[in-house]
Amino acid sequence: MPFFITDPAALQQILDAAKSQEWSTAYHYSLEAMSDPAHPGRPADGVDPGVYLWVGGAEKINANEGSFSYYTREFNRIQYELQKGAPAPDWEQRIQAASDSIAENFVKTLLGVDLANHPDAPLPDNPPAEAAVPDIHTVGLIDAGAAASKIFTDSSSTGRSDYAPWVGTTLFTKLNDPSFFKDWVLTQGTSKYKQEPGTYELIATAQAVLEMKNLGYVLDVVLNNELGTYFDTVQLGTAPSASNSRATQTFFETTYGTDVGHKIHIGTTIFNDVVGVVENNGYRVGSTHDDSGAHALVLASSHDRVVNTGVGNDEIIADRGWAAIGATVQPIIDGGDGNDTLNYSHLQSPVSLHFDGTGAFGWRVLAHKGLDLPDGPRDAVYNIEHFILTDGNDQIERDDNLSTPDLVIDLGSGSNTLHLRHAKPSAAGPAAGTTHYRFSTHRADGQSVAALQVQEIHLAANVDHAVLKQGAILSVNDLQLAGGSSSAKNGDIIGGSGETYALESAGGIQSLTIAWPQRLGQAPYLIHIDDWQQGDFGIRLL
């Protein structure tokens, strides 16, 4: 049952202020009409406390006064700049236009204008006999609609207005409506209200929340003498905030795997005003377009715990110091949609890539840095299509039936090892894309250029060779080895690159050795494949 404002004088004051576009004043008269006459500053019986708090906050926000105005304006600015990758030159005009639009649509709704069917309808000529105060969800839709149509108009990857970055997804949870955050942020898919796929909107929200905490929002509340309103909001939002915090944690762990996700407390970071500031859980997103070259994301800090580069062809570069990060809490690196590159070439120690099927994407990589130890530093990597490894002796382990997109793995110039295992068929099915393993004869692993360099490829005895015939390619110095329709006889030199193929068989097991042509002063460069079968890696010997 809604609360009705029935005082004709109050309704006339609200309408007059709105017609004069004095929106803060219109909020003020609305708040007075909803207040308990015996207890000024408190809602009358029947008034939704969340709506009452929102109207009181909106009055100051529209006038750009107080800590709540600062919070909403700054949060929306941070979100816009995260998506766009640059500030809006007309930011002040955008944020004020959104605030004015919210006020106008709130007053119209209060005075009975049917905006759902007539979105451009004007204010009424005269106030109604009674005005039903809209519920908190309706107020949220009014607030969000203005943010999407006035602020987040050009920041998404689709070019369409986006609702999910709006500050209200978290603030309306504290006003006892958790649905906006659950419906618009906690989902992998996209919709009218969520333009960015995957967890991008969630990680961006966590980054914006944490930046606001570091800017001292709670201290600002104290200095502006707004503790009363703050505590009212905290009290009203305790249960829905706790619910959304748990839902966020569950969604996060389901997406990335409990083994790494449970160590990062993203739910409490977002829905607790204090927790997260002293924790070493940092969140970072790229823009909604390509982040590469001068705009590449460089991983250099232990605070980069969760990274989502968003839509676009993005480049992530691990700095030298990144080798030591990830022993206790594993960083999560998510390339999002697009063709994304993770570059480990600056690390001074080797990397071991362990592929598995954990998480919501069907595959991931645990990248162990340095010694391949269970408790050593490692990254949990998702949605990366191009890996650039180190000049050390890197390793790769993966199952034959793991479903991945097309991948390119540059194995650097050390003596590397590839282990292909057999796993029981999973719901993911066979590999959907081709993995291109690229080798290089350039020697940069600290050994003599004359030292024998052997790339080892070990195939499990029961590996699915059909996957290797269709979904794996080898190349050296960007020259593909006997791929496509090329064939070679055992011992022959084929192709303009001059490599030789030697096939040996012992006990029914074949091993193929590919020798790359020697350079002056350089020992032979060999690729050795044990348990090779005809057609594996696209290589066929006549």
Coordinates of C-alpha atoms in Angstrom, one line a residue:
M1 CA 0.0 0.0 0.0
P2 CA 1.7 3.3 -1.1
F3 CA 1.8 6.4 1.1
F4 CA -0.4 9.2 -0.3
I5 CA 0.4 12.9 -0.1
T6 CA -3.0 14.6 0.3
D7 CA -2.1 18.1 1.4
P8 CA -3.1 20.4 -1.5
A9 CA -0.7 23.1 -0.4
A10 CA 2.2 20.7 -0.4
L11 CA 1.3 19.3 -3.7
Q12 CA 1.1 22.8 -5.2
Q13 CA 4.5 23.7 -3.8
I14 CA 6.0 20.6 -5.4
L15 CA 4.5 21.3 -8.7
D16 CA 5.4 25.0 -8.7
A17 CA 9.1 24.2 -7.9
A18 CA 9.2 21.6 -10.7
K19 CA 7.7 24.0 -13.2
S20 CA 10.4 26.5 -12.2
Q21 CA 13.0 23.6 -12.6
E22 CA 14.0 24.2 -9.0
W23 CA 14.6 20.5 -8.5
S24 CA 16.3 20.6 -5.2
T25 CA 13.4 22.6 -3.8
A26 CA 10.9 20.1 -5.3
Y27 CA 12.7 17.3 -3.4
H28 CA 12.6 19.4 -0.2
Y29 CA 8.8 19.9 -0.4
S30 CA 8.3 16.2 -1.2
L31 CA 10.4 15.2 1.8
E32 CA 8.4 17.5 4.1
A33 CA 5.2 16.0 2.9
M34 CA 6.5 12.5 3.7
S35 CA 7.8 13.5 7.1
D36 CA 6.2 12.7 10.5
P37 CA 5.0 16.1 11.9
A38 CA 5.7 15.0 15.4
H39 CA 9.2 13.8 14.6
P40 CA 10.9 16.1 12.0
G41 CA 13.5 14.4 9.9
R42 CA 11.7 11.0 10.3
P43 CA 9.3 9.3 7.8
A44 CA 5.6 9.4 8.5
D45 CA 3.9 6.0 9.1
G46 CA 3.5 4.2 5.8
V47 CA 6.4 5.9 4.1
D48 CA 9.0 3.5 2.7
P49 CA 12.2 4.3 4.7
G50 CA 14.3 3.6 1.6
V51 CA 12.4 6.1 -0.5
Y52 CA 12.5 8.7 2.3
L53 CA 16.3 8.4 2.6
W54 CA 16.6 8.6 -1.2
V55 CA 14.6 11.8 -1.5
G56 CA 16.6 13.4 1.3
G57 CA 19.8 12.4 -0.4
A58 CA 18.6 13.4 -3.8
E59 CA 17.8 16.9 -2.6
K60 CA 21.5 17.4 -1.7
I61 CA 22.8 15.6 -4.7
N62 CA 20.9 17.8 -7.1
A63 CA 22.3 20.9 -5.3
N64 CA 25.8 19.3 -5.4
E65 CA 26.1 19.5 -1.6
G66 CA 27.4 17.0 1.0
S67 CA 29.1 13.7 1.1
F68 CA 26.4 11.7 -0.7
S69 CA 26.5 14.0 -3.6
Y70 CA 30.3 13.7 -3.7
Y71 CA 30.0 9.9 -3.6
T72 CA 27.4 9.5 -6.4
R73 CA 29.1 11.9 -8.7
E74 CA 32.6 10.5 -8.1
F75 CA 31.5 6.9 -8.4
N76 CA 29.8 7.5 -11.7
R77 CA 32.8 9.5 -13.0
I78 CA 35.2 6.6 -12.1
Q79 CA 32.9 4.1 -13.8
Y80 CA 32.6 6.2 -16.9
E81 CA 36.4 6.7 -17.2
L82 CA 37.1 3.0 -16.6
Q83 CA 34.8 2.1 -19.5
K84 CA 35.8 4.9 -21.8
G85 CA 39.5 5.0 -20.9
A86 CA 39.4 8.8 -20.8
P87 CA 37.4 11.6 -19.0
A88 CA 34.3 13.1 -20.6
P89 CA 35.0 16.8 -21.5
D90 CA 31.4 17.6 -20.7
W91 CA 31.3 15.7 -17.4
E92 CA 29.8 18.3 -15.2
Q93 CA 27.0 18.9 -17.7
R94 CA 26.3 15.2 -18.0
I95 CA 26.1 14.6 -14.3
Q96 CA 23.9 17.6 -13.6
A97 CA 21.6 16.8 -16.5
A98 CA 21.2 13.3 -15.1
S99 CA 20.4 14.6 -11.7
D100 CA 17.8 17.1 -13.1
S101 CA 16.3 14.3 -15.3
I102 CA 15.9 12.1 -12.2
A103 CA 14.2 14.8 -10.3
E104 CA 11.8 15.7 -13.2
N105 CA 10.8 12.1 -13.7
F106 CA 10.4 11.5 -9.9
V107 CA 8.1 14.5 -9.6
K108 CA 6.1 13.5 -12.7
T109 CA 5.6 10.0 -11.3
L110 CA 4.6 11.4 -7.9
L111 CA 2.0 13.6 -9.5
G112 CA 0.5 10.8 -11.5
V113 CA 2.1 11.2 -15.0
D114 CA 2.2 7.8 -16.8
L115 CA 5.8 7.8 -18.0
A116 CA 5.7 4.1 -18.8
N117 CA 3.3 4.8 -21.7
H118 CA 4.0 8.4 -22.3
P119 CA 7.7 9.0 -21.5
D120 CA 7.7 12.6 -22.9
A121 CA 4.6 13.7 -21.2
P122 CA 4.9 17.2 -19.5
L123 CA 4.1 18.1 -15.9
P124 CA 0.4 18.4 -15.2
D125 CA -1.2 21.8 -15.2
N126 CA -2.6 21.3 -11.7
P127 CA -1.6 18.9 -8.9
P128 CA -3.8 15.8 -8.3
A129 CA -6.0 15.5 -5.2
E130 CA -3.6 12.9 -3.9
A131 CA -0.2 11.7 -4.9
A132 CA 1.0 8.1 -4.4
V133 CA 4.7 8.0 -3.4
P134 CA 6.4 5.5 -5.8
D135 CA 8.0 2.4 -4.2
I136 CA 11.8 2.0 -4.0
H137 CA 12.1 -0.1 -7.1
T138 CA 10.2 2.4 -9.2
V139 CA 12.5 5.1 -7.8
G140 CA 15.5 3.0 -8.8
L141 CA 14.3 2.6 -12.3
I142 CA 13.9 6.4 -12.6
D143 CA 17.4 7.0 -11.2
A144 CA 19.0 4.3 -13.4
G145 CA 17.2 5.4 -16.6
A146 CA 18.6 8.9 -16.2
A147 CA 22.1 7.7 -15.6
A148 CA 22.0 5.5 -18.7
S149 CA 20.5 8.2 -20.9
K150 CA 22.6 11.1 -19.7
I151 CA 25.9 9.7 -18.4
F152 CA 26.7 6.2 -19.8
T153 CA 25.7 7.0 -23.3
D154 CA 28.9 6.4 -25.2
S155 CA 31.2 4.4 -22.9
S156 CA 30.1 0.8 -23.6
S157 CA 31.6 -1.5 -26.2
T158 CA 28.3 -1.8 -28.0
G159 CA 27.7 2.0 -28.3
R160 CA 24.4 1.6 -26.5
S161 CA 23.6 3.2 -23.1
D162 CA 24.6 1.1 -20.1
Y163 CA 22.8 0.8 -16.8
A164 CA 25.2 -1.6 -14.9
P165 CA 27.9 1.0 -14.1
W166 CA 25.4 3.2 -12.4
V167 CA 26.1 3.9 -8.7
G168 CA 22.6 2.8 -7.7
T169 CA 23.3 -0.9 -8.2
T170 CA 25.1 -0.8 -4.9
L171 CA 23.4 2.2 -3.2
F172 CA 19.9 0.8 -3.8
T173 CA 21.0 -2.4 -2.1
K174 CA 21.5 -0.2 1.0
L175 CA 18.0 1.3 0.4
N176 CA 16.6 -2.3 0.7
D177 CA 16.3 -3.1 -3.0
P178 CA 19.1 -5.6 -3.9
S179 CA 17.5 -6.5 -7.3
F180 CA 19.4 -4.0 -9.5
F181 CA 22.8 -5.4 -8.5
K182 CA 21.7 -9.1 -8.7
D183 CA 20.0 -8.6 -12.1
W184 CA 22.3 -6.2 -13.8
V185 CA 25.8 -7.1 -12.4
L186 CA 25.8 -10.7 -11.2
T187 CA 25.4 -12.3 -14.7
Q188 CA 27.7 -13.5 -17.4
G189 CA 25.4 -12.5 -20.2
T190 CA 24.3 -9.1 -21.6
S191 CA 21.0 -7.4 -21.8
K192 CA 19.5 -3.9 -22.2
Y193 CA 20.8 -3.1 -18.8
K194 CA 24.2 -4.8 -19.0
Q195 CA 26.2 -4.2 -22.2
E196 CA 29.5 -5.8 -21.2
P197 CA 29.8 -9.6 -21.2
G198 CA 31.4 -11.7 -18.4
T199 CA 32.5 -10.2 -15.1
Y200 CA 33.6 -6.8 -16.4
E201 CA 30.8 -4.8 -14.8
L202 CA 31.4 -6.6 -11.5
I203 CA 35.2 -6.0 -11.4
A204 CA 34.7 -2.4 -12.5
T205 CA 32.2 -1.9 -9.7
A206 CA 34.6 -3.4 -7.2
Q207 CA 37.4 -1.1 -8.5
A208 CA 35.2 2.0 -8.2
V209 CA 34.0 1.0 -4.7
L210 CA 37.6 0.5 -3.5
E211 CA 38.7 3.8 -5.0
M212 CA 35.9 5.6 -3.2
K213 CA 37.0 3.9 0.1
N214 CA 40.5 5.1 -0.4
L215 CA 39.2 8.6 -1.1
G216 CA 37.8 8.6 2.5
Y217 CA 34.0 8.5 1.9
V218 CA 33.2 7.6 5.5
L219 CA 35.4 10.4 6.8
D220 CA 33.7 12.8 4.5
V221 CA 30.4 11.8 6.0
V222 CA 31.6 12.7 9.4
L223 CA 33.0 16.0 8.3
N224 CA 29.7 16.9 6.6
N225 CA 27.7 16.0 9.8
E226 CA 25.7 13.3 7.9
L227 CA 26.3 10.4 10.2
G228 CA 22.6 10.2 11.1
T229 CA 21.6 9.6 7.5
Y230 CA 24.6 7.3 7.0
F231 CA 23.7 5.1 10.0
D232 CA 20.0 5.0 8.8
T233 CA 21.2 3.7 5.5
V234 CA 23.5 1.1 7.1
Q235 CA 20.7 -0.1 9.3
L236 CA 18.2 -0.4 6.5
G237 CA 20.6 -2.0 4.1
T238 CA 22.2 -4.6 6.5
A239 CA 20.2 -7.6 5.4
P240 CA 20.1 -6.9 1.6
S241 CA 23.8 -6.0 1.6
A242 CA 24.7 -9.2 3.4
S243 CA 22.5 -11.1 0.9
N244 CA 24.2 -9.4 -2.1
S245 CA 27.6 -9.9 -0.6
R246 CA 27.0 -13.7 -0.4
A247 CA 25.5 -13.8 -3.8
T248 CA 28.5 -11.9 -5.2
Q249 CA 31.0 -14.3 -3.6
T250 CA 29.1 -17.3 -4.9
F251 CA 29.0 -15.9 -8.4
F252 CA 32.7 -15.0 -8.3
E253 CA 33.8 -18.4 -7.1
T254 CA 31.5 -20.2 -9.6
T255 CA 33.0 -18.1 -12.4
Y256 CA 36.6 -18.5 -11.6
G257 CA 36.8 -21.6 -9.4
T258 CA 36.5 -22.0 -5.7
D259 CA 40.2 -22.8 -5.3
V260 CA 41.2 -19.3 -6.3
G261 CA 38.0 -17.3 -5.8
H262 CA 37.5 -18.0 -2.1
K263 CA 40.7 -16.2 -1.3
I264 CA 39.4 -12.9 -2.7
H265 CA 36.6 -11.3 -0.7
I266 CA 34.9 -9.4 -3.4
G267 CA 31.5 -9.5 -1.8
T268 CA 32.6 -7.7 1.4
T269 CA 34.8 -5.3 -0.6
I270 CA 31.7 -4.0 -2.4
F271 CA 29.1 -4.1 0.3
N272 CA 31.1 -3.2 3.4
D273 CA 32.2 0.5 3.7
V274 CA 35.4 -0.4 5.6
V275 CA 36.5 -3.9 4.6
G276 CA 38.8 -4.0 1.6
V277 CA 40.9 -0.9 2.3
V278 CA 43.5 -2.8 4.3
E279 CA 43.2 -6.0 2.4
N280 CA 45.6 -6.7 -0.5
N281 CA 42.7 -7.3 -2.9
G282 CA 42.9 -4.9 -5.8
Y283 CA 40.6 -4.8 -8.8
R284 CA 41.4 -3.5 -12.2
V285 CA 39.7 -3.3 -15.5
G286 CA 40.7 -2.1 -19.0
S287 CA 38.5 0.0 -21.2
T288 CA 35.7 -1.3 -23.4
H289 CA 37.9 -1.1 -26.5
D290 CA 41.4 -2.3 -27.4
D291 CA 44.0 -1.8 -24.6
S292 CA 47.4 -2.4 -26.3
G293 CA 50.6 -0.7 -27.1
A294 CA 50.9 2.4 -25.0
H295 CA 47.6 1.5 -23.4
A296 CA 48.5 -2.1 -22.5
L297 CA 47.8 -3.2 -18.9
V298 CA 51.1 -3.7 -17.0
L299 CA 51.0 -6.1 -14.1
A300 CA 53.5 -4.8 -11.6
S301 CA 51.8 -4.5 -8.3
S302 CA 50.7 -7.0 -5.7
H303 CA 47.4 -5.0 -5.6
D304 CA 46.5 -6.3 -9.1
R305 CA 44.6 -9.3 -7.7
V306 CA 41.7 -9.4 -10.2
V307 CA 42.1 -8.0 -13.7
N308 CA 39.5 -8.0 -16.4
T309 CA 40.5 -6.2 -19.6
G310 CA 37.0 -6.2 -21.1
V311 CA 35.9 -6.3 -24.7
G312 CA 38.6 -5.6 -27.3
N313 CA 42.0 -7.0 -28.4
D314 CA 44.0 -6.3 -25.3
E315 CA 47.6 -6.8 -24.2
I316 CA 48.6 -7.6 -20.6
I317 CA 52.3 -7.4 -19.8
A318 CA 53.8 -9.0 -16.7
D319 CA 56.6 -6.9 -15.4
R320 CA 59.8 -8.5 -13.9
G321 CA 58.5 -8.2 -10.4
W322 CA 55.3 -10.1 -11.2
A323 CA 57.2 -13.4 -11.0
A324 CA 57.0 -13.3 -7.1
I325 CA 53.2 -12.5 -7.0
G326 CA 50.6 -15.1 -6.3
A327 CA 52.0 -17.5 -3.7
T328 CA 49.2 -17.0 -1.1
V329 CA 46.4 -15.3 -3.1
Q330 CA 46.5 -16.2 -6.8
P331 CA 45.8 -13.2 -9.1
I332 CA 42.9 -13.7 -11.5
I333 CA 43.6 -12.5 -15.1
D334 CA 40.6 -12.4 -17.4
G335 CA 41.0 -11.1 -21.0
G336 CA 37.2 -10.9 -21.6
D337 CA 35.9 -10.9 -25.1
G338 CA 38.3 -10.3 -28.0
N339 CA 41.7 -11.6 -29.0
D340 CA 43.9 -11.0 -25.9
T341 CA 47.6 -11.4 -25.3
L342 CA 49.3 -12.2 -22.0
N343 CA 53.0 -11.5 -22.2
Y344 CA 55.4 -13.2 -19.7
S345 CA 58.6 -12.5 -21.7
H346 CA 59.9 -9.9 -19.2
L347 CA 60.1 -12.5 -16.4
Q348 CA 63.5 -13.8 -15.5
S349 CA 62.3 -17.2 -14.5
P350 CA 60.4 -19.8 -16.5
V351 CA 56.6 -20.3 -16.6
S352 CA 54.6 -23.5 -16.6
L353 CA 51.1 -23.4 -18.1
H354 CA 48.7 -25.9 -16.6
F355 CA 45.4 -26.1 -18.5
D356 CA 42.3 -27.3 -16.8
G357 CA 38.5 -27.1 -17.1
T358 CA 37.7 -25.2 -13.9
G359 CA 35.3 -22.3 -13.9
A360 CA 32.4 -21.0 -16.0
F361 CA 34.3 -20.6 -19.3
G362 CA 35.1 -24.3 -19.8
W363 CA 38.9 -23.8 -19.6
R364 CA 41.5 -21.9 -17.7
V365 CA 45.3 -21.8 -17.2
L366 CA 47.2 -21.9 -14.0
A367 CA 50.5 -20.2 -14.8
H368 CA 53.2 -21.2 -12.3
K369 CA 56.0 -18.8 -12.2
G370 CA 59.6 -19.9 -11.3
L371 CA 59.8 -23.4 -9.8
D372 CA 56.7 -25.4 -10.6
L373 CA 55.6 -25.9 -7.0
P374 CA 52.1 -26.4 -5.7
D375 CA 52.4 -23.5 -3.3
G376 CA 54.6 -21.3 -5.6
P377 CA 53.6 -18.0 -7.2
R378 CA 50.9 -18.6 -9.9
D379 CA 48.2 -16.8 -11.9
A380 CA 44.7 -18.0 -12.7
V381 CA 44.2 -17.0 -16.3
Y382 CA 41.0 -16.9 -18.3
N383 CA 40.0 -15.9 -21.9
I384 CA 43.5 -15.3 -23.1
E385 CA 44.1 -16.3 -26.7
H386 CA 47.8 -15.6 -27.1
F387 CA 50.5 -16.5 -24.5
I388 CA 54.0 -15.2 -24.9
L389 CA 56.3 -17.2 -22.6
T390 CA 59.8 -16.5 -21.3
D391 CA 63.3 -17.2 -22.6
G392 CA 63.7 -19.8 -19.9
N393 CA 62.8 -23.5 -20.1
D394 CA 59.0 -23.2 -20.1
Q395 CA 56.5 -26.0 -19.7
I396 CA 52.9 -26.6 -20.9
E397 CA 50.5 -29.3 -19.6
R398 CA 47.1 -29.8 -21.0
D399 CA 44.4 -32.4 -21.5
D400 CA 43.5 -33.6 -25.0
N401 CA 39.8 -33.0 -24.7
L402 CA 39.8 -29.5 -23.2
S403 CA 37.6 -27.2 -25.2
T404 CA 39.5 -24.0 -26.0
P405 CA 39.2 -21.4 -28.7
D406 CA 42.0 -20.9 -31.2
L407 CA 45.2 -20.3 -29.2
V408 CA 48.7 -19.1 -30.0
I409 CA 51.5 -20.0 -27.6
D410 CA 55.0 -18.5 -28.2
L411 CA 57.4 -20.7 -26.2
G412 CA 60.3 -18.3 -26.3
S413 CA 63.8 -19.5 -26.9
G414 CA 64.7 -21.9 -24.1
S415 CA 64.5 -25.7 -24.1
N416 CA 60.7 -26.1 -23.6
T417 CA 58.6 -29.1 -22.7
L418 CA 55.0 -29.8 -23.8
H419 CA 53.0 -32.6 -22.0
L420 CA 49.7 -33.6 -23.6
R421 CA 47.6 -35.8 -21.3
H422 CA 44.5 -37.9 -21.8
A423 CA 41.4 -37.1 -19.8
K424 CA 38.0 -38.7 -19.6
P425 CA 35.5 -37.0 -21.9
S426 CA 33.9 -34.0 -20.3
A427 CA 30.7 -32.0 -20.9
A428 CA 32.9 -29.5 -22.7
G429 CA 33.6 -32.0 -25.5
P430 CA 36.6 -32.0 -27.9
A431 CA 38.7 -28.9 -28.6
A432 CA 36.8 -26.3 -30.5
G433 CA 39.8 -24.4 -31.8
T434 CA 43.4 -25.0 -33.0
T435 CA 46.4 -24.4 -30.7
H436 CA 49.5 -23.1 -32.5
Y437 CA 52.7 -23.8 -30.6
R438 CA 55.4 -21.4 -31.9
F439 CA 59.1 -22.1 -31.3
S440 CA 62.1 -19.9 -32.0
T441 CA 65.8 -20.8 -32.6
H442 CA 67.0 -17.5 -31.1
R443 CA 69.0 -18.5 -28.0
A444 CA 68.4 -16.3 -25.0
D445 CA 68.2 -18.7 -22.1
G446 CA 71.6 -18.0 -20.7
Q447 CA 73.2 -21.0 -22.3
S448 CA 75.9 -21.1 -24.9
V449 CA 74.6 -20.7 -28.5
A450 CA 76.4 -24.0 -29.2
A451 CA 74.5 -25.9 -26.5
L452 CA 72.1 -28.5 -27.9
Q453 CA 68.5 -27.1 -27.8
V454 CA 65.7 -29.7 -27.7
Q455 CA 62.0 -29.0 -27.6
E456 CA 60.3 -32.0 -25.9
I457 CA 56.8 -32.9 -26.7
H458 CA 55.5 -35.8 -24.6
L459 CA 52.2 -37.5 -25.6
A460 CA 50.5 -39.7 -23.1
A461 CA 50.1 -43.3 -24.3
N462 CA 46.3 -43.0 -24.5
V463 CA 46.1 -39.4 -25.8
D464 CA 43.4 -38.7 -28.4
H465 CA 45.4 -38.3 -31.6
A466 CA 42.3 -37.1 -33.5
V467 CA 42.6 -33.9 -31.5
L468 CA 46.3 -33.5 -32.4
K469 CA 45.6 -34.1 -36.0
Q470 CA 42.9 -31.4 -36.2
G471 CA 43.6 -29.0 -33.4
A472 CA 47.4 -28.5 -33.0
I473 CA 50.1 -26.8 -35.2
L474 CA 53.9 -26.5 -34.7
S475 CA 56.1 -23.7 -36.2
V476 CA 59.6 -22.5 -35.9
N477 CA 60.5 -18.9 -36.6
D478 CA 57.0 -18.4 -37.9
L479 CA 57.4 -21.2 -40.5
Q480 CA 54.8 -23.9 -40.1
L481 CA 56.2 -27.5 -40.0
A482 CA 54.8 -29.6 -42.9
G483 CA 51.3 -28.2 -42.3
G484 CA 48.3 -28.3 -44.5
S485 CA 48.9 -30.5 -47.6
S486 CA 52.7 -30.7 -47.2
S487 CA 54.2 -34.1 -46.7
A488 CA 57.7 -35.5 -46.3
K489 CA 59.5 -38.8 -46.5
N490 CA 61.4 -40.0 -43.5
G491 CA 64.8 -38.4 -43.5
D492 CA 63.9 -35.9 -46.3
I493 CA 64.5 -32.2 -46.2
I494 CA 61.3 -30.4 -47.2
G495 CA 60.2 -26.9 -47.6
G496 CA 62.2 -23.8 -48.2
S497 CA 63.2 -23.7 -44.5
G498 CA 65.2 -26.9 -44.9
E499 CA 64.2 -28.9 -41.8
T500 CA 64.7 -32.7 -41.7
Y501 CA 62.4 -35.3 -40.3
A502 CA 63.6 -38.5 -38.6
L503 CA 61.1 -41.2 -37.6
E504 CA 62.2 -43.9 -35.2
S505 CA 60.2 -46.9 -34.0
A506 CA 60.9 -49.1 -31.0
G507 CA 58.5 -51.5 -29.3
G508 CA 55.6 -50.3 -31.4
I509 CA 56.1 -46.7 -30.3
Q510 CA 57.2 -44.1 -32.8
S511 CA 59.1 -40.9 -32.0
L512 CA 59.6 -38.1 -34.5
T513 CA 62.6 -35.8 -34.4
I514 CA 62.6 -32.6 -36.4
A515 CA 66.0 -31.0 -37.0
W516 CA 66.1 -27.3 -37.9
P517 CA 68.9 -26.2 -40.2
Q518 CA 72.0 -25.2 -38.3
R519 CA 73.5 -21.8 -38.3
L520 CA 77.2 -21.0 -38.1
G521 CA 78.4 -21.6 -34.5
Q522 CA 75.0 -23.1 -33.4
A523 CA 74.3 -26.6 -32.3
P524 CA 71.4 -28.5 -33.9
Y525 CA 67.9 -27.3 -32.9
L526 CA 65.6 -30.3 -32.4
I527 CA 61.9 -30.9 -31.7
H528 CA 61.3 -34.3 -30.3
I529 CA 57.8 -35.8 -30.3
D530 CA 57.4 -39.2 -28.5
D531 CA 54.5 -41.5 -29.4
W532 CA 53.9 -39.5 -32.6
Q533 CA 51.3 -40.7 -35.1
Q534 CA 50.8 -39.9 -38.7
G535 CA 49.1 -36.5 -39.0
D536 CA 49.7 -35.3 -35.5
F537 CA 50.4 -31.5 -35.5
G538 CA 49.5 -31.5 -39.2
I539 CA 52.7 -33.4 -40.1
R540 CA 52.5 -36.3 -42.5
L541 CA 55.4 -38.4 -43.6
L542 CA 55.2 -40.4 -46.8

